[in-house]
XYZ file of C-alpha atoms in Angstrom:
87
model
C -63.641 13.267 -25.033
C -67.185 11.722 -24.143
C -65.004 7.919 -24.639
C -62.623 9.156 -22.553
C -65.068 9.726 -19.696
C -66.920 6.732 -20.492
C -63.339 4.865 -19.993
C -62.199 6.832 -16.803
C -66.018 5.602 -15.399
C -65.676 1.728 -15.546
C -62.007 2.446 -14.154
C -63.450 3.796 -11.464
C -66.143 1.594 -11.199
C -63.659 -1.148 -11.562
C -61.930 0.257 -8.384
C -64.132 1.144 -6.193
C -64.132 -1.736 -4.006
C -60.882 -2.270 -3.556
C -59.933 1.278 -2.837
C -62.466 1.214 -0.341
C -61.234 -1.928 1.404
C -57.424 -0.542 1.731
C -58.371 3.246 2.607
C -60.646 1.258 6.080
C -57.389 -0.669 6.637
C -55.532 2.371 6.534
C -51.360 1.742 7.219
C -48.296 2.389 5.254
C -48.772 -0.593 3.129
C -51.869 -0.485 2.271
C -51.085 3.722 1.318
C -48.832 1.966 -0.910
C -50.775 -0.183 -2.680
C -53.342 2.492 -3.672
C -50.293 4.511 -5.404
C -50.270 1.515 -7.612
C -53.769 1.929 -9.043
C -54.147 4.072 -12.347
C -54.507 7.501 -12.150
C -57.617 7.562 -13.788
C -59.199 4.845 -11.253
C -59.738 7.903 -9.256
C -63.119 9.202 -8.394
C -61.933 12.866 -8.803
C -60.338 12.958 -12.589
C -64.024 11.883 -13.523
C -65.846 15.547 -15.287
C -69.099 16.180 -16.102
C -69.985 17.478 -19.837
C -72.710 18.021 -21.601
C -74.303 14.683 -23.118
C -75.118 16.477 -26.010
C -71.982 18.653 -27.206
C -69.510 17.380 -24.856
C -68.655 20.486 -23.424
C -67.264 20.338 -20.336
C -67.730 23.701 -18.828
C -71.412 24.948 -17.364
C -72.773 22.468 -16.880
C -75.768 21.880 -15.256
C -76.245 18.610 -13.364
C -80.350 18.811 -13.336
C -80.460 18.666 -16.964
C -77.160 16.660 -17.720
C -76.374 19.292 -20.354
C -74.178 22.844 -21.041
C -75.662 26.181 -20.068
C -75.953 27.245 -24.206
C -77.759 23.660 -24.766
C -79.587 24.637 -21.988
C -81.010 27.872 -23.532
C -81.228 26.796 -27.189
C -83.515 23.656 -25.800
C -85.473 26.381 -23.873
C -85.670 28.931 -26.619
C -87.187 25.989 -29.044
C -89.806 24.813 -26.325
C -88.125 21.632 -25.979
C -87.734 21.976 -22.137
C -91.241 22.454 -20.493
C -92.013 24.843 -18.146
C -88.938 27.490 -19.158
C -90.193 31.070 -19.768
C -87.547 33.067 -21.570
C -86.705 35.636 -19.470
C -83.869 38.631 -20.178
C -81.053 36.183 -20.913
């Protein structure tokens, strides 16, 4: 899953530019040429996950990790200036 994202990133890297340039012209033919582009070349089918487990589901984008990485990191001292509270 983590190639996957790494793929649908240089798609929409790839692009970019040129989705840019035909969504400021902005008429029927140039609406037509962006439903030509991949699906994935979208900015929106990119996800976050977890650089560690690849989980894509709480994440938290100040860490770029899951919620349970999050914790275990904590719990081990591994992330400075975490107290363990009632969680």
């Amino acid at each position: 899953m983590k190639a996957r994202e790494v793929k649908r990133a240089r798609l929409v890297a790839k692009y970019a530019e040129r989705k840019a340039a035909l969504k400021a012209v902005g008429d029927y033919e140039a609406y037509q040429e962006l439903q030509k582009f991949p699906k994935n070349a979208s900015r929106v089918r990119m996800h976050n996950r977890c650089s560690i487990t690849g989980r894509p589901k709480g994440y938290m984008r100040e860490f770029g990790i899951s919620r349970i990485q999050f914790r275990e990191m904590a719990s081990a001292g591994l992330i400075p200036g975490v107290k363990k509270a009632s969680w």
